[in-house]
Amino acid sequence: LARLGDIGEFGFLSRILPRLSPGPDTVVGPGQDCAAIRAARRPLLLTVDALVEGVHFKPGWLSARQIGRKSFLVNASDIAAMGGRPRVCLVSLGVPPSFPARDLFALQAGIVAAARAAKTTVVGGNLTRSAQLWVSVTLVAEAPKRIVTRQAARRGDRIYVTGTLGDAALGVRRLRAGRLGRASRAIARFREPLPRLRAGRLLVESGIASAMIDVSDGLVQDLGHICAESRVGARIDAHRVPLSKTYRAVLGAGDRLALHGGEDYELLCTVAERNVAQLERRRSQLGCPITCIGEITAGRGVRVVDARGELLTLRSKGHDHFSSPD
Ligand SMILES: [Mg+2]
């Protein structure tokens, strides 16, 4: 079985490059010193994010193809959070020489397939030797008509979240324990995030969302970013947080993992009261469920309350690469 060290950087590239077809924005595709793309009518959104073996996943948690797919999808989620339309991406790979060449082709194919499904072209990349596997994707998107950030939530706005929360964190917990049990759907959510591109675009372009973020590090932590940047507080009604059937069956509805577990890649947005009716009217166009889970308040920081309005104290708010335990 060939290892990357056997075929080398240029052996890999000579087999990959012919598989990368140009897209509508491509002027010069991969294989030159730079790619060239046509400028868009609107501003561009740019984001970059890496998946690192041993940090984001352990060996055996993801297939090579899933690593590729996920490295694209987590970036697409950031674009969704600002309502953008993904256009082109760059891929940087760090790979140990012992890595099987076949797996690297599968990884690359995973990126290209996920990109293509989001109408995105891979226009360039880089391959470097590394002690452990990492994949970094830079994604460029066309901005929507208006720009929505984390900075314009106002007191009285409702807080909404798409999909369900806590599944990916449950999946990771099971992968760590080596007991998959009934949690295979939760593990699938960890392996294959569902970036809410359609919902994000609609929530921004319609004017419904006043502030938005994707939930990547945990609900309380990510809502905390909106609060800090908008200089407001927030109340989450824990019993309204949407949970999947799998989550309810495995952990029970009272479990707090959904409040702080990471990697949901759902959208969290605030909606002014005057726009709530429009959100209700357009709910079916979002392509995913959306649930009101609380309200922006005066003050600072995120409070979580139960169905009786009692304050819950949380041990964790979410994931931090440099202060969270492994
Ligand atoms: Mg984000």
Coordinates of C-alpha atoms and ligand atoms in Angstrom, one line a residue:
L1 CA 0.0 0.0 0.0
A2 CA 1.6 3.3 -1.1
R3 CA 2.3 5.9 1.5
L4 CA 2.5 9.6 0.8
G5 CA 6.3 9.4 1.3
D6 CA 6.4 6.9 -1.7
I7 CA 4.6 9.1 -4.2
G8 CA 5.8 12.5 -2.9
E9 CA 4.2 15.9 -3.0
F10 CA 4.4 16.2 -6.8
G11 CA 3.1 12.7 -7.3
F12 CA 0.1 13.6 -5.2
L13 CA -0.5 16.9 -7.0
S14 CA -0.1 15.5 -10.5
R15 CA -3.0 13.1 -9.7
I16 CA -5.1 15.6 -7.8
L17 CA -4.9 18.6 -10.2
P18 CA -6.7 17.0 -13.2
R19 CA -9.7 16.2 -10.9
L20 CA -10.2 19.9 -9.9
S21 CA -12.5 21.3 -12.5
P22 CA -12.8 25.1 -12.9
G23 CA -15.9 26.9 -11.6
P24 CA -17.8 30.0 -12.9
D25 CA -15.6 32.3 -10.9
T26 CA -12.3 30.7 -12.0
V27 CA -9.9 32.7 -14.2
V28 CA -6.8 30.7 -13.3
G29 CA -7.3 27.4 -11.4
P30 CA -5.0 25.4 -9.2
G31 CA -1.4 24.5 -10.2
Q32 CA 0.0 28.0 -10.7
D33 CA 1.6 30.3 -8.1
C34 CA -1.8 31.9 -7.4
A35 CA -5.4 31.3 -8.4
A36 CA -7.3 34.1 -10.1
I37 CA -11.0 34.6 -9.6
R38 CA -13.5 37.1 -10.9
A39 CA -14.5 39.7 -8.4
A40 CA -18.1 39.6 -7.1
R41 CA -20.6 42.4 -7.3
R42 CA -20.9 42.4 -3.5
P43 CA -18.3 42.4 -0.8
L44 CA -16.6 39.0 -0.1
L45 CA -16.8 37.1 3.1
L46 CA -13.6 35.2 4.1
T47 CA -13.1 32.6 6.7
V48 CA -10.5 29.9 7.6
D49 CA -10.6 27.0 10.0
A50 CA -8.5 23.9 10.5
L51 CA -9.1 20.4 11.7
V52 CA -6.2 18.9 13.6
E53 CA -5.7 15.2 14.5
G54 CA -5.5 14.8 18.2
V55 CA -7.3 18.1 18.8
H56 CA -10.5 18.0 16.8
F57 CA -10.6 14.2 16.4
K58 CA -8.7 11.1 17.4
P59 CA -7.5 8.4 14.9
G60 CA -10.5 6.2 14.0
W61 CA -13.2 8.8 14.7
L62 CA -13.5 10.0 11.1
S63 CA -12.8 8.3 7.8
A64 CA -10.4 10.2 5.6
R65 CA -13.3 11.2 3.4
Q66 CA -15.2 12.5 6.4
I67 CA -12.2 14.5 7.5
G68 CA -12.2 16.2 4.1
R69 CA -15.9 16.8 4.1
K70 CA -16.0 18.2 7.6
S71 CA -13.0 20.5 7.1
F72 CA -15.1 22.2 4.3
L73 CA -18.4 22.1 6.2
V74 CA -17.2 23.8 9.4
N75 CA -16.1 26.7 7.2
A76 CA -19.4 26.7 5.4
S77 CA -21.1 27.1 8.7
D78 CA -19.3 30.3 9.4
I79 CA -20.4 31.6 6.0
A80 CA -24.0 30.5 6.8
A81 CA -23.8 32.6 10.0
M82 CA -23.3 35.7 7.9
G83 CA -25.8 34.7 5.2
G84 CA -23.1 34.3 2.5
R85 CA -23.0 32.3 -0.7
P86 CA -19.8 30.1 -0.9
R87 CA -17.8 30.6 -4.1
V88 CA -14.2 29.3 -3.9
C89 CA -11.9 27.7 -1.4
L90 CA -8.2 27.1 -0.8
V91 CA -7.0 23.9 1.0
S92 CA -3.9 23.5 3.0
L93 CA -2.8 20.0 4.2
G94 CA -0.2 18.9 6.7
V95 CA 0.4 15.2 6.3
P96 CA 2.8 12.7 7.8
P97 CA 4.9 10.8 5.2
S98 CA 3.5 7.5 6.5
F99 CA 0.0 8.6 5.7
P100 CA -1.6 6.1 3.1
A101 CA -1.8 7.8 -0.3
R102 CA -5.2 6.3 -0.9
D103 CA -6.5 8.0 2.2
L104 CA -5.2 11.3 1.1
F105 CA -7.0 11.0 -2.2
A106 CA -10.2 10.1 -0.3
L107 CA -9.7 13.1 2.0
Q108 CA -9.2 15.4 -1.0
A109 CA -12.2 13.9 -2.7
G110 CA -14.3 14.5 0.4
I111 CA -13.4 18.2 0.3
V112 CA -14.1 18.5 -3.4
A113 CA -17.5 16.7 -3.0
A114 CA -18.6 18.9 -0.1
A115 CA -17.5 22.0 -1.9
R116 CA -19.3 21.0 -5.1
A117 CA -22.5 20.3 -3.2
A118 CA -22.3 23.9 -1.9
K119 CA -21.5 25.2 -5.5
T120 CA -17.9 26.0 -4.4
T121 CA -14.8 25.5 -6.5
V122 CA -11.4 24.4 -5.0
V123 CA -9.0 26.9 -6.7
G124 CA -5.8 26.1 -5.0
G125 CA -4.0 24.6 -2.1
N126 CA -0.8 23.5 -0.5
L127 CA 0.7 20.3 0.9
T128 CA 3.3 20.1 3.6
R129 CA 4.9 17.5 5.7
S130 CA 3.7 17.4 9.3
A131 CA 4.0 15.2 12.4
Q132 CA 0.3 14.9 12.6
L133 CA -2.5 15.3 10.1
W134 CA -4.2 18.7 9.8
V135 CA -6.5 20.2 7.2
S136 CA -7.1 23.9 6.8
V137 CA -9.7 25.3 4.5
T138 CA -10.1 29.0 3.5
L139 CA -13.5 29.7 2.2
V140 CA -14.5 32.8 0.1
A141 CA -18.2 33.7 -0.2
E142 CA -20.3 36.4 -1.7
A143 CA -21.9 38.6 1.0
P144 CA -25.6 39.1 1.1
K145 CA -27.3 42.4 0.5
R146 CA -26.8 43.4 4.2
I147 CA -24.1 42.4 6.6
V148 CA -25.2 40.8 9.9
T149 CA -22.6 40.4 12.6
R150 CA -22.7 39.5 16.3
Q151 CA -23.0 43.2 17.2
A152 CA -26.6 44.4 16.8
A153 CA -28.7 42.3 19.2
R154 CA -31.0 44.6 21.2
R155 CA -32.8 44.2 24.5
G156 CA -36.2 42.5 23.9
D157 CA -35.0 40.6 20.8
R158 CA -36.0 36.9 20.8
I159 CA -33.3 34.3 20.5
Y160 CA -33.7 31.5 18.0
V161 CA -31.7 28.5 17.2
T162 CA -31.9 26.1 14.2
G163 CA -32.1 22.3 14.3
T164 CA -31.3 20.6 17.6
L165 CA -28.4 21.0 20.0
G166 CA -26.1 18.6 21.9
D167 CA -26.0 15.7 19.4
A168 CA -22.5 16.2 18.2
A169 CA -21.2 16.5 21.8
L170 CA -23.1 13.3 22.7
G171 CA -21.5 11.6 19.7
V172 CA -18.0 12.7 20.8
R173 CA -18.7 11.5 24.3
R174 CA -19.6 8.1 22.9
L175 CA -16.6 8.0 20.6
R176 CA -14.3 8.8 23.5
A177 CA -15.9 6.0 25.6
G178 CA -15.7 3.6 22.7
R179 CA -19.4 2.7 23.3
L180 CA -21.5 3.7 20.4
G181 CA -24.8 2.1 21.6
R182 CA -27.9 4.0 20.4
A183 CA -26.0 7.1 19.7
S184 CA -25.1 6.5 16.0
R185 CA -27.2 9.4 14.8
A186 CA -25.4 11.7 17.3
I187 CA -22.1 10.4 16.0
A188 CA -23.2 11.2 12.5
R189 CA -23.9 14.8 13.5
F190 CA -20.3 15.0 14.8
R191 CA -18.9 13.5 11.6
E192 CA -21.0 15.4 9.1
P193 CA -22.1 18.8 10.2
L194 CA -25.1 20.4 8.3
P195 CA -24.2 24.0 7.7
R196 CA -27.4 26.0 7.5
L197 CA -26.5 28.0 4.4
R198 CA -30.1 28.4 3.1
A199 CA -31.5 29.4 6.5
G200 CA -28.6 31.8 7.1
R201 CA -29.1 33.6 3.8
L202 CA -32.8 33.9 4.3
L203 CA -32.5 35.2 7.9
V204 CA -30.1 37.8 6.7
E205 CA -31.5 38.9 3.4
S206 CA -35.0 39.2 4.7
G207 CA -33.9 41.5 7.5
I208 CA -35.2 39.0 10.1
A209 CA -31.9 38.5 12.0
S210 CA -30.5 41.4 14.0
A211 CA -27.4 39.4 15.1
M212 CA -26.2 35.9 14.2
I213 CA -23.5 33.4 15.0
D214 CA -23.0 29.7 14.4
V215 CA -23.0 27.4 17.4
S216 CA -19.6 25.8 17.2
D217 CA -18.2 25.9 20.8
G218 CA -21.4 25.5 22.8
L219 CA -24.7 27.4 23.1
V220 CA -24.0 29.5 26.2
Q221 CA -20.5 30.4 25.1
D222 CA -21.5 31.4 21.6
L223 CA -24.5 33.4 22.8
G224 CA -22.0 35.0 25.2
H225 CA -20.1 36.3 22.1
I226 CA -23.3 38.0 20.8
C227 CA -24.0 39.5 24.3
A228 CA -20.4 40.8 24.7
E229 CA -20.3 42.3 21.2
S230 CA -23.8 43.8 21.4
R231 CA -23.4 44.9 25.0
V232 CA -26.5 43.2 26.2
G233 CA -27.5 40.2 28.4
A234 CA -29.5 37.1 27.5
R235 CA -31.9 34.6 29.1
I236 CA -32.1 31.1 27.9
D237 CA -35.1 29.0 28.8
A238 CA -33.4 25.6 29.2
H239 CA -36.6 23.6 28.7
R240 CA -37.2 25.3 25.2
V241 CA -33.8 24.2 23.8
P242 CA -34.5 21.9 20.9
L243 CA -33.3 18.3 21.4
S244 CA -33.2 15.3 19.0
K245 CA -35.0 12.1 19.7
T246 CA -31.6 10.4 20.1
Y247 CA -30.6 12.9 22.7
R248 CA -33.8 12.5 24.7
A249 CA -33.5 8.7 24.5
V250 CA -29.9 8.5 25.4
L251 CA -29.4 11.4 27.9
G252 CA -32.9 12.5 28.8
A253 CA -34.4 15.9 28.2
G254 CA -33.0 17.2 31.5
D255 CA -29.3 16.7 30.6
R256 CA -27.4 19.9 30.2
L257 CA -24.9 18.8 27.5
A258 CA -27.0 20.7 24.9
L259 CA -26.3 24.0 26.7
H260 CA -22.5 23.7 26.4
G261 CA -21.5 20.9 24.1
G262 CA -19.7 22.0 21.0
E263 CA -19.8 21.3 17.2
D264 CA -23.5 21.7 16.6
Y265 CA -23.0 24.0 13.7
E266 CA -26.5 25.3 14.0
L267 CA -27.4 29.0 13.7
L268 CA -28.1 31.2 16.7
C269 CA -29.8 34.5 15.9
T270 CA -31.7 37.3 17.5
V271 CA -34.9 38.7 16.1
A272 CA -36.5 42.0 17.0
E273 CA -40.1 41.6 18.1
R274 CA -41.4 43.4 15.0
N275 CA -39.8 40.7 12.8
V276 CA -41.1 37.7 14.6
A277 CA -44.3 37.5 12.4
Q278 CA -42.2 37.5 9.3
L279 CA -40.0 34.7 10.7
E280 CA -43.2 32.7 11.4
R281 CA -44.4 33.3 7.8
R282 CA -41.1 32.2 6.3
R283 CA -40.4 29.3 8.6
S284 CA -41.1 26.6 6.0
Q285 CA -38.5 28.2 3.6
L286 CA -35.6 27.8 6.0
G287 CA -34.9 24.2 5.2
C288 CA -34.6 23.3 8.9
P289 CA -36.5 23.8 12.1
I290 CA -36.0 26.9 14.1
T291 CA -37.0 27.4 17.8
C292 CA -37.3 30.4 20.1
I293 CA -35.2 29.6 23.2
G294 CA -35.1 32.9 25.1
E295 CA -34.7 36.7 25.0
I296 CA -32.1 39.4 25.0
T297 CA -32.1 41.3 28.2
A298 CA -30.5 44.3 29.9
G299 CA -27.3 43.7 31.8
R300 CA -24.4 41.5 30.6
G301 CA -23.8 37.8 30.2
V302 CA -26.0 34.7 29.6
R303 CA -28.4 33.4 32.3
V304 CA -30.0 30.0 31.9
V305 CA -33.3 29.4 33.7
D306 CA -35.5 26.3 34.1
A307 CA -39.3 26.0 33.4
R308 CA -40.0 27.6 36.8
G309 CA -37.7 30.5 36.1
E310 CA -35.0 29.3 38.6
L311 CA -31.5 30.1 37.6
L312 CA -29.3 27.1 36.6
T313 CA -25.6 27.1 37.4
L314 CA -23.5 25.5 34.7
R315 CA -20.1 24.0 35.2
S316 CA -19.1 24.6 31.6
K317 CA -20.2 27.3 29.1
G318 CA -18.6 25.6 26.2
H319 CA -15.3 24.7 24.5
D320 CA -12.1 26.8 24.6
H321 CA -9.1 25.5 22.9
F322 CA -6.7 26.8 25.4
S323 CA -8.6 26.6 28.7
S324 CA -10.9 23.5 28.3
P325 CA -9.7 20.1 29.4
D326 CA -9.0 17.6 26.6
Ligands
MG1 MG -18.3 30.6 13.8

